[in-house]
Amino acid sequence: MKVLILGAGNVGKAIAWDLRDEFEVWVGDRSQDRLNSVRDFAETIKVDASDFDSLVETMKEFELVVGALPGRFGYRSIKAAIKAGVDMVDVSFMPENPLKLRDEAEKAQVTIIFDAGFAPGLSHIFMGRIWQEIDELREGRIYVGGLPKEPRPPLYYRITWSPYDLIEEYTRPARVIRNGKVISVDPFERLEHVQVGDFEFEAFVSDGLRSLLESVKAEKLEEWTLRWPGHLEKMRVLRELGFFKPEHIDKTLEVITPLMIYKSPDFSIMEVVGRGTLDGEDKEIGYFLYDEERGGFTSMARVTGFTAAIIARLVAEKGCIFGIIPPEILGMRIDTFTRITEELADRGITIERWENAPPGDS
Protein backbone atom coordinates (compact mmCIF):
# COMPACT_ATOMS: atom_id res chain seq x y z
CA MET A 1 0.00 0.00 0.00
CA LYS A 2 1.23 3.46 -0.94
CA VAL A 3 1.02 5.85 2.04
CA LEU A 4 1.62 9.62 2.12
CA ILE A 5 2.65 11.33 5.36
CA LEU A 6 2.02 15.06 5.24
CA GLY A 7 4.71 16.83 7.22
CA ALA A 8 8.37 15.91 7.73
CA GLY A 9 8.72 17.38 11.21
CA ASN A 10 9.44 15.36 14.35
CA VAL A 11 6.03 13.65 14.37
CA GLY A 12 5.87 12.99 10.64
CA LYS A 13 9.34 11.47 10.76
CA ALA A 14 8.31 9.10 13.59
CA ILE A 15 5.22 8.00 11.65
CA ALA A 16 7.24 7.31 8.52
CA TRP A 17 9.87 5.37 10.45
CA ASP A 18 7.24 3.23 12.16
CA LEU A 19 5.45 2.36 8.90
CA ARG A 20 8.55 1.91 6.75
CA ASP A 21 8.72 -1.90 6.70
CA GLU A 22 5.07 -2.59 5.89
CA PHE A 23 4.13 0.12 3.38
CA GLU A 24 5.51 2.11 0.51
CA VAL A 25 6.01 5.29 2.51
CA TRP A 26 6.23 8.76 1.00
CA VAL A 27 6.65 11.96 3.00
CA GLY A 28 5.42 15.30 1.69
CA ASP A 29 6.60 18.71 2.86
CA ARG A 30 7.44 22.07 1.32
CA SER A 31 10.84 22.17 3.09
CA GLN A 32 13.62 20.37 1.25
CA ASP A 33 15.74 20.29 4.40
CA ARG A 34 13.03 18.44 6.30
CA LEU A 35 12.49 16.06 3.40
CA ASN A 36 16.19 15.27 3.33
CA SER A 37 15.98 14.17 6.96
CA VAL A 38 13.63 11.25 6.14
CA ARG A 39 15.27 9.92 2.98
CA ASP A 40 16.87 6.99 4.77
CA PHE A 41 13.48 5.31 5.22
CA ALA A 42 10.95 7.07 2.94
CA GLU A 43 10.48 8.50 -0.52
CA THR A 44 9.91 12.25 -0.61
CA ILE A 45 7.69 14.65 -2.52
CA LYS A 46 7.32 18.42 -2.40
CA VAL A 47 3.86 19.34 -1.12
CA ASP A 48 2.38 22.76 -0.36
CA ALA A 49 -0.64 22.19 1.90
CA SER A 50 -1.82 25.75 1.34
CA ASP A 51 -2.55 24.91 -2.33
CA PHE A 52 -5.82 22.95 -1.99
CA ASP A 53 -6.22 21.81 -5.59
CA SER A 54 -2.62 20.64 -5.82
CA LEU A 55 -3.01 18.81 -2.51
CA VAL A 56 -6.06 16.96 -3.80
CA GLU A 57 -4.23 15.85 -6.94
CA THR A 58 -1.24 14.66 -4.91
CA MET A 59 -3.47 12.67 -2.55
CA LYS A 60 -5.09 10.85 -5.46
CA GLU A 61 -1.79 9.05 -6.05
CA PHE A 62 -2.00 7.33 -2.64
CA GLU A 63 -4.23 4.82 -0.85
CA LEU A 64 -3.82 6.32 2.62
CA VAL A 65 -2.78 9.72 3.94
CA VAL A 66 -1.49 10.51 7.43
CA GLY A 67 -1.59 14.19 8.36
CA ALA A 68 1.15 15.56 10.64
CA LEU A 69 0.88 19.26 9.80
CA PRO A 70 0.26 22.26 12.08
CA GLY A 71 -3.36 22.72 13.13
CA ARG A 72 -4.06 25.52 10.66
CA PHE A 73 -3.75 22.99 7.81
CA GLY A 74 -5.70 20.13 9.40
CA TYR A 75 -9.27 20.84 8.32
CA ARG A 76 -8.21 21.75 4.80
CA SER A 77 -6.24 18.50 4.54
CA ILE A 78 -9.23 16.42 5.62
CA LYS A 79 -11.41 18.17 3.06
CA ALA A 80 -8.78 17.46 0.41
CA ALA A 81 -8.69 13.76 1.36
CA ILE A 82 -12.47 13.51 1.04
CA LYS A 83 -12.37 15.18 -2.37
CA ALA A 84 -9.53 12.88 -3.44
CA GLY A 85 -11.44 9.83 -2.21
CA VAL A 86 -8.62 8.60 0.05
CA ASP A 87 -8.64 7.43 3.68
CA MET A 88 -6.86 9.64 6.18
CA VAL A 89 -5.52 9.65 9.74
CA ASP A 90 -4.74 13.12 11.13
CA VAL A 91 -2.98 14.38 14.27
CA SER A 92 -3.20 18.16 13.80
CA PHE A 93 -4.66 20.40 16.52
CA MET A 94 -7.18 22.07 14.21
CA PRO A 95 -9.59 24.69 15.59
CA GLU A 96 -12.44 23.52 13.34
CA ASN A 97 -14.80 20.60 14.08
CA PRO A 98 -14.09 17.76 11.61
CA LEU A 99 -17.41 16.09 12.50
CA LYS A 100 -19.08 18.69 10.28
CA LEU A 101 -17.61 16.76 7.33
CA ARG A 102 -19.20 13.45 8.38
CA ASP A 103 -21.81 13.34 5.59
CA GLU A 104 -19.26 14.24 2.92
CA ALA A 105 -16.89 11.50 4.09
CA GLU A 106 -19.62 8.87 4.18
CA LYS A 107 -20.77 9.87 0.70
CA ALA A 108 -17.19 9.59 -0.60
CA GLN A 109 -16.85 6.22 1.21
CA VAL A 110 -13.65 7.21 2.96
CA THR A 111 -12.54 6.72 6.54
CA ILE A 112 -11.15 9.75 8.37
CA ILE A 113 -9.84 9.42 11.92
CA PHE A 114 -8.93 12.82 13.34
CA ASP A 115 -7.11 13.82 16.55
CA ALA A 116 -5.22 10.52 16.27
CA GLY A 117 -2.14 11.49 18.27
CA PHE A 118 -1.27 11.92 21.94
CA ALA A 119 -3.65 14.57 23.27
CA PRO A 120 -6.06 14.83 21.67
CA GLY A 121 -5.81 11.17 20.71
CA LEU A 122 -4.73 8.72 23.38
CA SER A 123 -6.46 10.93 25.94
CA HIS A 124 -9.75 10.29 24.13
CA ILE A 125 -9.01 6.60 23.68
CA PHE A 126 -8.51 6.18 27.43
CA MET A 127 -11.63 8.20 28.24
CA GLY A 128 -13.62 6.17 25.72
CA ARG A 129 -12.53 2.97 27.49
CA ILE A 130 -13.47 4.39 30.91
CA TRP A 131 -16.85 5.39 29.47
CA GLN A 132 -17.43 1.72 28.61
CA GLU A 133 -16.17 0.46 31.98
CA ILE A 134 -18.40 2.62 34.20
CA ASP A 135 -22.20 2.50 34.27
CA GLU A 136 -22.58 6.23 34.90
CA LEU A 137 -19.71 8.70 34.55
CA ARG A 138 -20.00 11.67 36.90
CA GLU A 139 -16.62 13.27 36.38
CA GLY A 140 -13.70 12.84 34.01
CA ARG A 141 -10.32 14.58 34.05
CA ILE A 142 -7.38 14.42 31.68
CA TYR A 143 -3.94 15.54 32.85
CA VAL A 144 -1.35 15.63 30.07
CA GLY A 145 2.04 17.11 29.38
CA GLY A 146 5.12 16.82 27.20
CA LEU A 147 8.05 18.36 29.04
CA PRO A 148 11.86 18.61 29.22
CA LYS A 149 13.48 16.51 31.93
CA GLU A 150 15.90 19.39 32.59
CA PRO A 151 13.86 22.61 32.22
CA ARG A 152 15.78 25.82 31.65
CA PRO A 153 14.85 29.39 32.51
CA PRO A 154 13.35 31.73 31.62
CA LEU A 155 10.41 29.74 30.19
CA TYR A 156 11.07 26.22 31.57
CA TYR A 157 9.75 24.57 28.42
CA ARG A 158 11.27 22.89 25.39
CA ILE A 159 9.45 22.98 22.05
CA THR A 160 9.07 19.54 20.48
CA TRP A 161 6.07 20.34 18.23
CA SER A 162 4.56 23.25 16.32
CA PRO A 163 5.21 26.53 18.19
CA TYR A 164 2.05 28.00 16.63
CA ASP A 165 -0.03 25.17 18.08
CA LEU A 166 1.68 25.69 21.44
CA ILE A 167 0.54 29.32 21.57
CA GLU A 168 -2.91 28.24 20.40
CA GLU A 169 -3.28 26.31 23.66
CA TYR A 170 -2.91 29.56 25.60
CA THR A 171 -5.23 31.68 23.46
CA ARG A 172 -8.07 29.39 22.36
CA PRO A 173 -11.04 29.32 24.79
CA ALA A 174 -11.19 25.93 26.48
CA ARG A 175 -14.45 24.02 26.16
CA VAL A 176 -15.35 21.93 29.21
CA ILE A 177 -18.41 20.31 30.73
CA ARG A 178 -19.53 21.67 34.08
CA ASN A 179 -22.88 20.91 35.72
CA GLY A 180 -23.67 18.79 32.68
CA LYS A 181 -23.37 21.69 30.23
CA VAL A 182 -20.71 22.63 27.69
CA ILE A 183 -19.17 26.01 28.43
CA SER A 184 -16.07 27.91 27.26
CA VAL A 185 -13.57 29.26 29.75
CA ASP A 186 -10.33 31.22 29.63
CA PRO A 187 -7.39 28.76 29.63
CA PHE A 188 -5.78 30.92 32.30
CA GLU A 189 -8.92 31.33 34.44
CA ARG A 190 -6.93 29.66 37.19
CA LEU A 191 -3.68 27.76 37.51
CA GLU A 192 -3.53 24.64 39.66
CA HIS A 193 -0.69 22.81 41.37
CA VAL A 194 -1.12 19.07 40.79
CA GLN A 195 0.80 15.87 41.34
CA VAL A 196 0.82 13.26 38.57
CA GLY A 197 2.95 10.20 39.10
CA ASP A 198 6.07 11.28 40.98
CA PHE A 199 6.02 14.84 39.64
CA GLU A 200 4.56 18.15 40.79
CA PHE A 201 3.33 20.48 38.05
CA GLU A 202 1.39 23.62 37.30
CA ALA A 203 -1.67 23.00 35.17
CA PHE A 204 -4.13 25.04 33.11
CA VAL A 205 -7.42 24.02 31.55
CA SER A 206 -7.01 23.43 27.80
CA ASP A 207 -9.28 22.94 24.79
CA GLY A 208 -8.50 19.27 24.25
CA LEU A 209 -11.90 17.63 24.85
CA ARG A 210 -13.20 18.40 21.36
CA SER A 211 -15.31 15.41 20.21
CA LEU A 212 -15.61 14.12 23.79
CA LEU A 213 -18.00 17.02 24.39
CA GLU A 214 -20.49 15.21 22.16
CA SER A 215 -19.71 11.54 22.71
CA VAL A 216 -19.34 11.34 26.50
CA LYS A 217 -21.98 12.45 29.00
CA ALA A 218 -20.82 13.59 32.44
CA GLU A 219 -21.53 16.24 35.04
CA LYS A 220 -17.94 17.43 34.78
CA LEU A 221 -15.33 16.81 32.11
CA GLU A 222 -12.08 18.75 31.71
CA GLU A 223 -8.60 18.54 30.21
CA TRP A 224 -5.66 20.06 32.09
CA THR A 225 -2.27 20.55 30.44
CA LEU A 226 0.84 20.21 32.61
CA ARG A 227 3.83 22.54 32.74
CA TRP A 228 6.83 22.96 35.01
CA PRO A 229 6.35 25.72 37.61
CA GLY A 230 7.40 29.13 36.30
CA HIS A 231 6.24 28.75 32.69
CA LEU A 232 2.55 29.58 32.76
CA GLU A 233 2.68 32.91 34.55
CA LYS A 234 5.16 34.24 31.96
CA MET A 235 2.96 33.06 29.09
CA ARG A 236 -0.07 34.64 30.72
CA VAL A 237 1.72 37.99 30.94
CA LEU A 238 2.77 37.81 27.29
CA ARG A 239 -0.81 37.07 26.29
CA GLU A 240 -2.21 39.92 28.38
CA LEU A 241 0.27 42.33 26.81
CA GLY A 242 -0.94 41.38 23.31
CA PHE A 243 2.13 39.48 22.12
CA PHE A 244 0.00 36.48 21.04
CA LYS A 245 -2.35 38.50 18.82
CA PRO A 246 -2.34 37.34 15.17
CA GLU A 247 -0.60 40.49 13.98
CA HIS A 248 2.23 39.99 16.49
CA ILE A 249 2.59 36.23 16.80
CA ASP A 250 5.27 35.75 14.12
CA LYS A 251 7.55 38.33 15.71
CA THR A 252 6.82 36.99 19.19
CA LEU A 253 7.80 33.48 18.16
CA GLU A 254 11.01 34.80 16.61
CA VAL A 255 11.96 36.03 20.07
CA ILE A 256 10.70 33.30 22.40
CA THR A 257 11.17 30.15 20.29
CA PRO A 258 15.01 30.17 20.65
CA LEU A 259 14.50 30.31 24.44
CA MET A 260 12.65 26.98 24.20
CA ILE A 261 15.10 25.15 21.93
CA TYR A 262 17.89 23.42 23.81
CA LYS A 263 19.27 19.98 24.48
CA SER A 264 17.34 18.15 27.14
CA PRO A 265 15.62 14.78 26.85
CA ASP A 266 11.85 15.16 26.99
CA PHE A 267 9.20 12.98 28.55
CA SER A 268 5.46 12.55 28.09
CA ILE A 269 3.03 11.95 30.92
CA MET A 270 -0.73 11.45 31.02
CA GLU A 271 -3.33 10.48 33.56
CA VAL A 272 -6.97 10.02 32.55
CA VAL A 273 -9.39 9.52 35.42
CA GLY A 274 -13.10 8.75 35.47
CA ARG A 275 -15.33 8.71 38.54
CA GLY A 276 -18.85 7.36 38.66
CA THR A 277 -20.83 4.29 39.60
CA LEU A 278 -20.60 0.62 38.65
CA ASP A 279 -23.26 -1.84 39.80
CA GLY A 280 -24.61 0.82 42.13
CA GLU A 281 -21.29 1.48 43.89
CA ASP A 282 -18.81 4.34 43.58
CA LYS A 283 -16.04 3.57 41.10
CA GLU A 284 -12.87 5.35 40.01
CA ILE A 285 -10.83 4.12 37.04
CA GLY A 286 -7.63 5.65 35.72
CA TYR A 287 -5.06 5.14 33.00
CA PHE A 288 -1.51 6.37 33.43
CA LEU A 289 1.05 6.76 30.62
CA TYR A 290 4.74 7.62 30.78
CA ASP A 291 7.41 7.75 28.09
CA GLU A 292 10.89 9.20 27.59
CA GLU A 293 12.92 10.31 24.58
CA ARG A 294 14.83 7.43 22.96
CA GLY A 295 15.85 5.89 19.66
CA GLY A 296 16.55 9.26 18.06
CA PHE A 297 12.96 10.48 18.56
CA THR A 298 11.61 12.91 21.13
CA SER A 299 9.04 11.39 23.44
CA MET A 300 6.37 13.70 22.03
CA ALA A 301 7.16 12.42 18.54
CA ARG A 302 6.97 8.84 19.84
CA VAL A 303 3.65 9.04 21.67
CA THR A 304 2.06 11.09 18.89
CA GLY A 305 3.64 9.49 15.83
CA PHE A 306 3.53 5.86 16.96
CA THR A 307 -0.13 6.23 17.98
CA ALA A 308 -0.97 7.66 14.56
CA ALA A 309 0.99 4.88 12.84
CA ILE A 310 -0.87 2.15 14.74
CA ILE A 311 -4.21 3.75 13.91
CA ALA A 312 -3.10 4.07 10.28
CA ARG A 313 -2.60 0.30 10.21
CA LEU A 314 -6.15 -0.20 11.49
CA VAL A 315 -7.49 1.99 8.69
CA ALA A 316 -5.30 0.26 6.10
CA GLU A 317 -6.70 -3.08 7.23
CA LYS A 318 -10.23 -1.69 6.73
CA GLY A 319 -10.89 -2.15 10.43
CA CYS A 320 -13.00 1.01 10.65
CA ILE A 321 -16.28 2.08 9.06
CA PHE A 322 -16.60 4.90 6.52
CA GLY A 323 -17.03 8.42 7.80
CA ILE A 324 -15.44 10.83 10.25
CA ILE A 325 -14.41 8.88 13.34
CA PRO A 326 -13.29 10.46 16.63
CA PRO A 327 -10.53 8.60 18.50
CA GLU A 328 -12.66 7.75 21.54
CA ILE A 329 -14.56 5.25 19.38
CA LEU A 330 -11.33 3.25 19.17
CA GLY A 331 -11.24 3.22 22.98
CA MET A 332 -14.86 2.17 23.30
CA ARG A 333 -14.12 -0.90 21.16
CA ILE A 334 -12.12 -3.39 23.22
CA ASP A 335 -10.43 -4.90 20.14
CA THR A 336 -9.00 -1.62 18.85
CA PHE A 337 -8.20 -0.38 22.37
CA THR A 338 -6.23 -3.53 23.11
CA ARG A 339 -4.43 -3.38 19.77
CA ILE A 340 -3.34 0.24 20.27
CA THR A 341 -2.22 -0.08 23.89
CA GLU A 342 -0.37 -3.38 23.35
CA GLU A 343 1.50 -2.04 20.33
CA LEU A 344 2.48 1.10 22.23
CA ALA A 345 3.77 -1.09 25.05
CA ASP A 346 5.80 -3.03 22.48
CA ARG A 347 7.48 0.29 21.61
CA GLY A 348 8.48 0.88 25.24
CA ILE A 349 5.66 3.24 26.24
CA THR A 350 4.43 2.55 29.79
CA ILE A 351 0.66 2.27 30.25
CA GLU A 352 -0.96 1.30 33.56
CA ARG A 353 -4.60 0.89 34.51
CA TRP A 354 -5.75 1.40 38.09
CA GLU A 355 -8.94 1.37 40.11
CA ASN A 356 -9.79 3.56 43.12
CA ALA A 357 -6.16 4.64 43.76
CA PRO A 358 -3.36 5.71 41.39
CA PRO A 359 -0.16 3.63 41.28
CA GLY A 360 2.02 4.34 44.32
CA ASP A 361 -0.83 5.58 46.55
CA SER A 362 -1.29 3.79 49.83
Coordinates of C-alpha atoms in Angstrom, one line a residue:
M1 CA 0.0 0.0 0.0
K2 CA 1.2 3.5 -0.9
V3 CA 1.0 5.9 2.0
L4 CA 1.6 9.6 2.1
I5 CA 2.7 11.3 5.4
L6 CA 2.0 15.1 5.2
G7 CA 4.7 16.8 7.2
A8 CA 8.4 15.9 7.7
G9 CA 8.7 17.4 11.2
N10 CA 9.4 15.4 14.3
V11 CA 6.0 13.7 14.4
G12 CA 5.9 13.0 10.6
K13 CA 9.3 11.5 10.8
A14 CA 8.3 9.1 13.6
I15 CA 5.2 8.0 11.7
A16 CA 7.2 7.3 8.5
W17 CA 9.9 5.4 10.4
D18 CA 7.2 3.2 12.2
L19 CA 5.5 2.4 8.9
R20 CA 8.6 1.9 6.8
D21 CA 8.7 -1.9 6.7
E22 CA 5.1 -2.6 5.9
F23 CA 4.1 0.1 3.4
E24 CA 5.5 2.1 0.5
V25 CA 6.0 5.3 2.5
W26 CA 6.2 8.8 1.0
V27 CA 6.6 12.0 3.0
G28 CA 5.4 15.3 1.7
D29 CA 6.6 18.7 2.9
R30 CA 7.4 22.1 1.3
S31 CA 10.8 22.2 3.1
Q32 CA 13.6 20.4 1.3
D33 CA 15.7 20.3 4.4
R34 CA 13.0 18.4 6.3
L35 CA 12.5 16.1 3.4
N36 CA 16.2 15.3 3.3
S37 CA 16.0 14.2 7.0
V38 CA 13.6 11.3 6.1
R39 CA 15.3 9.9 3.0
D40 CA 16.9 7.0 4.8
F41 CA 13.5 5.3 5.2
A42 CA 11.0 7.1 2.9
E43 CA 10.5 8.5 -0.5
T44 CA 9.9 12.2 -0.6
I45 CA 7.7 14.6 -2.5
K46 CA 7.3 18.4 -2.4
V47 CA 3.9 19.3 -1.1
D48 CA 2.4 22.8 -0.4
A49 CA -0.6 22.2 1.9
S50 CA -1.8 25.8 1.3
D51 CA -2.6 24.9 -2.3
F52 CA -5.8 23.0 -2.0
D53 CA -6.2 21.8 -5.6
S54 CA -2.6 20.6 -5.8
L55 CA -3.0 18.8 -2.5
V56 CA -6.1 17.0 -3.8
E57 CA -4.2 15.8 -6.9
T58 CA -1.2 14.7 -4.9
M59 CA -3.5 12.7 -2.5
K60 CA -5.1 10.8 -5.5
E61 CA -1.8 9.0 -6.0
F62 CA -2.0 7.3 -2.6
E63 CA -4.2 4.8 -0.9
L64 CA -3.8 6.3 2.6
V65 CA -2.8 9.7 3.9
V66 CA -1.5 10.5 7.4
G67 CA -1.6 14.2 8.4
A68 CA 1.1 15.6 10.6
L69 CA 0.9 19.3 9.8
P70 CA 0.3 22.3 12.1
G71 CA -3.4 22.7 13.1
R72 CA -4.1 25.5 10.7
F73 CA -3.7 23.0 7.8
G74 CA -5.7 20.1 9.4
Y75 CA -9.3 20.8 8.3
R76 CA -8.2 21.7 4.8
S77 CA -6.2 18.5 4.5
I78 CA -9.2 16.4 5.6
K79 CA -11.4 18.2 3.1
A80 CA -8.8 17.5 0.4
A81 CA -8.7 13.8 1.4
I82 CA -12.5 13.5 1.0
K83 CA -12.4 15.2 -2.4
A84 CA -9.5 12.9 -3.4
G85 CA -11.4 9.8 -2.2
V86 CA -8.6 8.6 0.1
D87 CA -8.6 7.4 3.7
M88 CA -6.9 9.6 6.2
V89 CA -5.5 9.6 9.7
D90 CA -4.7 13.1 11.1
V91 CA -3.0 14.4 14.3
S92 CA -3.2 18.2 13.8
F93 CA -4.7 20.4 16.5
M94 CA -7.2 22.1 14.2
P95 CA -9.6 24.7 15.6
E96 CA -12.4 23.5 13.3
N97 CA -14.8 20.6 14.1
P98 CA -14.1 17.8 11.6
L99 CA -17.4 16.1 12.5
K100 CA -19.1 18.7 10.3
L101 CA -17.6 16.8 7.3
R102 CA -19.2 13.4 8.4
D103 CA -21.8 13.3 5.6
E104 CA -19.3 14.2 2.9
A105 CA -16.9 11.5 4.1
E106 CA -19.6 8.9 4.2
K107 CA -20.8 9.9 0.7
A108 CA -17.2 9.6 -0.6
Q109 CA -16.9 6.2 1.2
V110 CA -13.7 7.2 3.0
T111 CA -12.5 6.7 6.5
I112 CA -11.2 9.8 8.4
I113 CA -9.8 9.4 11.9
F114 CA -8.9 12.8 13.3
D115 CA -7.1 13.8 16.5
A116 CA -5.2 10.5 16.3
G117 CA -2.1 11.5 18.3
F118 CA -1.3 11.9 21.9
A119 CA -3.7 14.6 23.3
P120 CA -6.1 14.8 21.7
G121 CA -5.8 11.2 20.7
L122 CA -4.7 8.7 23.4
S123 CA -6.5 10.9 25.9
H124 CA -9.7 10.3 24.1
I125 CA -9.0 6.6 23.7
F126 CA -8.5 6.2 27.4
M127 CA -11.6 8.2 28.2
G128 CA -13.6 6.2 25.7
R129 CA -12.5 3.0 27.5
I130 CA -13.5 4.4 30.9
W131 CA -16.9 5.4 29.5
Q132 CA -17.4 1.7 28.6
E133 CA -16.2 0.5 32.0
I134 CA -18.4 2.6 34.2
D135 CA -22.2 2.5 34.3
E136 CA -22.6 6.2 34.9
L137 CA -19.7 8.7 34.6
R138 CA -20.0 11.7 36.9
E139 CA -16.6 13.3 36.4
G140 CA -13.7 12.8 34.0
R141 CA -10.3 14.6 34.0
I142 CA -7.4 14.4 31.7
Y143 CA -3.9 15.5 32.8
V144 CA -1.4 15.6 30.1
G145 CA 2.0 17.1 29.4
G146 CA 5.1 16.8 27.2
L147 CA 8.1 18.4 29.0
P148 CA 11.9 18.6 29.2
K149 CA 13.5 16.5 31.9
E150 CA 15.9 19.4 32.6
P151 CA 13.9 22.6 32.2
R152 CA 15.8 25.8 31.6
P153 CA 14.8 29.4 32.5
P154 CA 13.4 31.7 31.6
L155 CA 10.4 29.7 30.2
Y156 CA 11.1 26.2 31.6
Y157 CA 9.7 24.6 28.4
R158 CA 11.3 22.9 25.4
I159 CA 9.5 23.0 22.0
T160 CA 9.1 19.5 20.5
W161 CA 6.1 20.3 18.2
S162 CA 4.6 23.2 16.3
P163 CA 5.2 26.5 18.2
Y164 CA 2.0 28.0 16.6
D165 CA 0.0 25.2 18.1
L166 CA 1.7 25.7 21.4
I167 CA 0.5 29.3 21.6
E168 CA -2.9 28.2 20.4
E169 CA -3.3 26.3 23.7
Y170 CA -2.9 29.6 25.6
T171 CA -5.2 31.7 23.5
R172 CA -8.1 29.4 22.4
P173 CA -11.0 29.3 24.8
A174 CA -11.2 25.9 26.5
R175 CA -14.5 24.0 26.2
V176 CA -15.3 21.9 29.2
I177 CA -18.4 20.3 30.7
R178 CA -19.5 21.7 34.1
N179 CA -22.9 20.9 35.7
G180 CA -23.7 18.8 32.7
K181 CA -23.4 21.7 30.2
V182 CA -20.7 22.6 27.7
I183 CA -19.2 26.0 28.4
S184 CA -16.1 27.9 27.3
V185 CA -13.6 29.3 29.7
D186 CA -10.3 31.2 29.6
P187 CA -7.4 28.8 29.6
F188 CA -5.8 30.9 32.3
E189 CA -8.9 31.3 34.4
R190 CA -6.9 29.7 37.2
L191 CA -3.7 27.8 37.5
E192 CA -3.5 24.6 39.7
H193 CA -0.7 22.8 41.4
V194 CA -1.1 19.1 40.8
Q195 CA 0.8 15.9 41.3
V196 CA 0.8 13.3 38.6
G197 CA 2.9 10.2 39.1
D198 CA 6.1 11.3 41.0
F199 CA 6.0 14.8 39.6
E200 CA 4.6 18.1 40.8
F201 CA 3.3 20.5 38.0
E202 CA 1.4 23.6 37.3
A203 CA -1.7 23.0 35.2
F204 CA -4.1 25.0 33.1
V205 CA -7.4 24.0 31.6
S206 CA -7.0 23.4 27.8
D207 CA -9.3 22.9 24.8
G208 CA -8.5 19.3 24.3
L209 CA -11.9 17.6 24.8
R210 CA -13.2 18.4 21.4
S211 CA -15.3 15.4 20.2
L212 CA -15.6 14.1 23.8
L213 CA -18.0 17.0 24.4
E214 CA -20.5 15.2 22.2
S215 CA -19.7 11.5 22.7
V216 CA -19.3 11.3 26.5
K217 CA -22.0 12.4 29.0
A218 CA -20.8 13.6 32.4
E219 CA -21.5 16.2 35.0
K220 CA -17.9 17.4 34.8
L221 CA -15.3 16.8 32.1
E222 CA -12.1 18.8 31.7
E223 CA -8.6 18.5 30.2
W224 CA -5.7 20.1 32.1
T225 CA -2.3 20.6 30.4
L226 CA 0.8 20.2 32.6
R227 CA 3.8 22.5 32.7
W228 CA 6.8 23.0 35.0
P229 CA 6.4 25.7 37.6
G230 CA 7.4 29.1 36.3
H231 CA 6.2 28.8 32.7
L232 CA 2.5 29.6 32.8
E233 CA 2.7 32.9 34.5
K234 CA 5.2 34.2 32.0
M235 CA 3.0 33.1 29.1
R236 CA -0.1 34.6 30.7
V237 CA 1.7 38.0 30.9
L238 CA 2.8 37.8 27.3
R239 CA -0.8 37.1 26.3
E240 CA -2.2 39.9 28.4
L241 CA 0.3 42.3 26.8
G242 CA -0.9 41.4 23.3
F243 CA 2.1 39.5 22.1
F244 CA 0.0 36.5 21.0
K245 CA -2.4 38.5 18.8
P246 CA -2.3 37.3 15.2
E247 CA -0.6 40.5 14.0
H248 CA 2.2 40.0 16.5
I249 CA 2.6 36.2 16.8
D250 CA 5.3 35.8 14.1
K251 CA 7.5 38.3 15.7
T252 CA 6.8 37.0 19.2
L253 CA 7.8 33.5 18.2
E254 CA 11.0 34.8 16.6
V255 CA 12.0 36.0 20.1
I256 CA 10.7 33.3 22.4
T257 CA 11.2 30.1 20.3
P258 CA 15.0 30.2 20.6
L259 CA 14.5 30.3 24.4
M260 CA 12.7 27.0 24.2
I261 CA 15.1 25.1 21.9
Y262 CA 17.9 23.4 23.8
K263 CA 19.3 20.0 24.5
S264 CA 17.3 18.1 27.1
P265 CA 15.6 14.8 26.8
D266 CA 11.9 15.2 27.0
F267 CA 9.2 13.0 28.6
S268 CA 5.5 12.5 28.1
I269 CA 3.0 12.0 30.9
M270 CA -0.7 11.5 31.0
E271 CA -3.3 10.5 33.6
V272 CA -7.0 10.0 32.5
V273 CA -9.4 9.5 35.4
G274 CA -13.1 8.8 35.5
R275 CA -15.3 8.7 38.5
G276 CA -18.9 7.4 38.7
T277 CA -20.8 4.3 39.6
L278 CA -20.6 0.6 38.7
D279 CA -23.3 -1.8 39.8
G280 CA -24.6 0.8 42.1
E281 CA -21.3 1.5 43.9
D282 CA -18.8 4.3 43.6
K283 CA -16.0 3.6 41.1
E284 CA -12.9 5.3 40.0
I285 CA -10.8 4.1 37.0
G286 CA -7.6 5.6 35.7
Y287 CA -5.1 5.1 33.0
F288 CA -1.5 6.4 33.4
L289 CA 1.0 6.8 30.6
Y290 CA 4.7 7.6 30.8
D291 CA 7.4 7.7 28.1
E292 CA 10.9 9.2 27.6
E293 CA 12.9 10.3 24.6
R294 CA 14.8 7.4 23.0
G295 CA 15.9 5.9 19.7
G296 CA 16.5 9.3 18.1
F297 CA 13.0 10.5 18.6
T298 CA 11.6 12.9 21.1
S299 CA 9.0 11.4 23.4
M300 CA 6.4 13.7 22.0
A301 CA 7.2 12.4 18.5
R302 CA 7.0 8.8 19.8
V303 CA 3.7 9.0 21.7
T304 CA 2.1 11.1 18.9
G305 CA 3.6 9.5 15.8
F306 CA 3.5 5.9 17.0
T307 CA -0.1 6.2 18.0
A308 CA -1.0 7.7 14.6
A309 CA 1.0 4.9 12.8
I310 CA -0.9 2.2 14.7
I311 CA -4.2 3.8 13.9
A312 CA -3.1 4.1 10.3
R313 CA -2.6 0.3 10.2
L314 CA -6.2 -0.2 11.5
V315 CA -7.5 2.0 8.7
A316 CA -5.3 0.3 6.1
E317 CA -6.7 -3.1 7.2
K318 CA -10.2 -1.7 6.7
G319 CA -10.9 -2.2 10.4
C320 CA -13.0 1.0 10.6
I321 CA -16.3 2.1 9.1
F322 CA -16.6 4.9 6.5
G323 CA -17.0 8.4 7.8
I324 CA -15.4 10.8 10.2
I325 CA -14.4 8.9 13.3
P326 CA -13.3 10.5 16.6
P327 CA -10.5 8.6 18.5
E328 CA -12.7 7.7 21.5
I329 CA -14.6 5.2 19.4
L330 CA -11.3 3.3 19.2
G331 CA -11.2 3.2 23.0
M332 CA -14.9 2.2 23.3
R333 CA -14.1 -0.9 21.2
I334 CA -12.1 -3.4 23.2
D335 CA -10.4 -4.9 20.1
T336 CA -9.0 -1.6 18.8
F337 CA -8.2 -0.4 22.4
T338 CA -6.2 -3.5 23.1
R339 CA -4.4 -3.4 19.8
I340 CA -3.3 0.2 20.3
T341 CA -2.2 -0.1 23.9
E342 CA -0.4 -3.4 23.4
E343 CA 1.5 -2.0 20.3
L344 CA 2.5 1.1 22.2
A345 CA 3.8 -1.1 25.1
D346 CA 5.8 -3.0 22.5
R347 CA 7.5 0.3 21.6
G348 CA 8.5 0.9 25.2
I349 CA 5.7 3.2 26.2
T350 CA 4.4 2.5 29.8
I351 CA 0.7 2.3 30.3
E352 CA -1.0 1.3 33.6
R353 CA -4.6 0.9 34.5
W354 CA -5.8 1.4 38.1
E355 CA -8.9 1.4 40.1
N356 CA -9.8 3.6 43.1
A357 CA -6.2 4.6 43.8
P358 CA -3.4 5.7 41.4
P359 CA -0.2 3.6 41.3
G360 CA 2.0 4.3 44.3
D361 CA -0.8 5.6 46.5
S362 CA -1.3 3.8 49.8

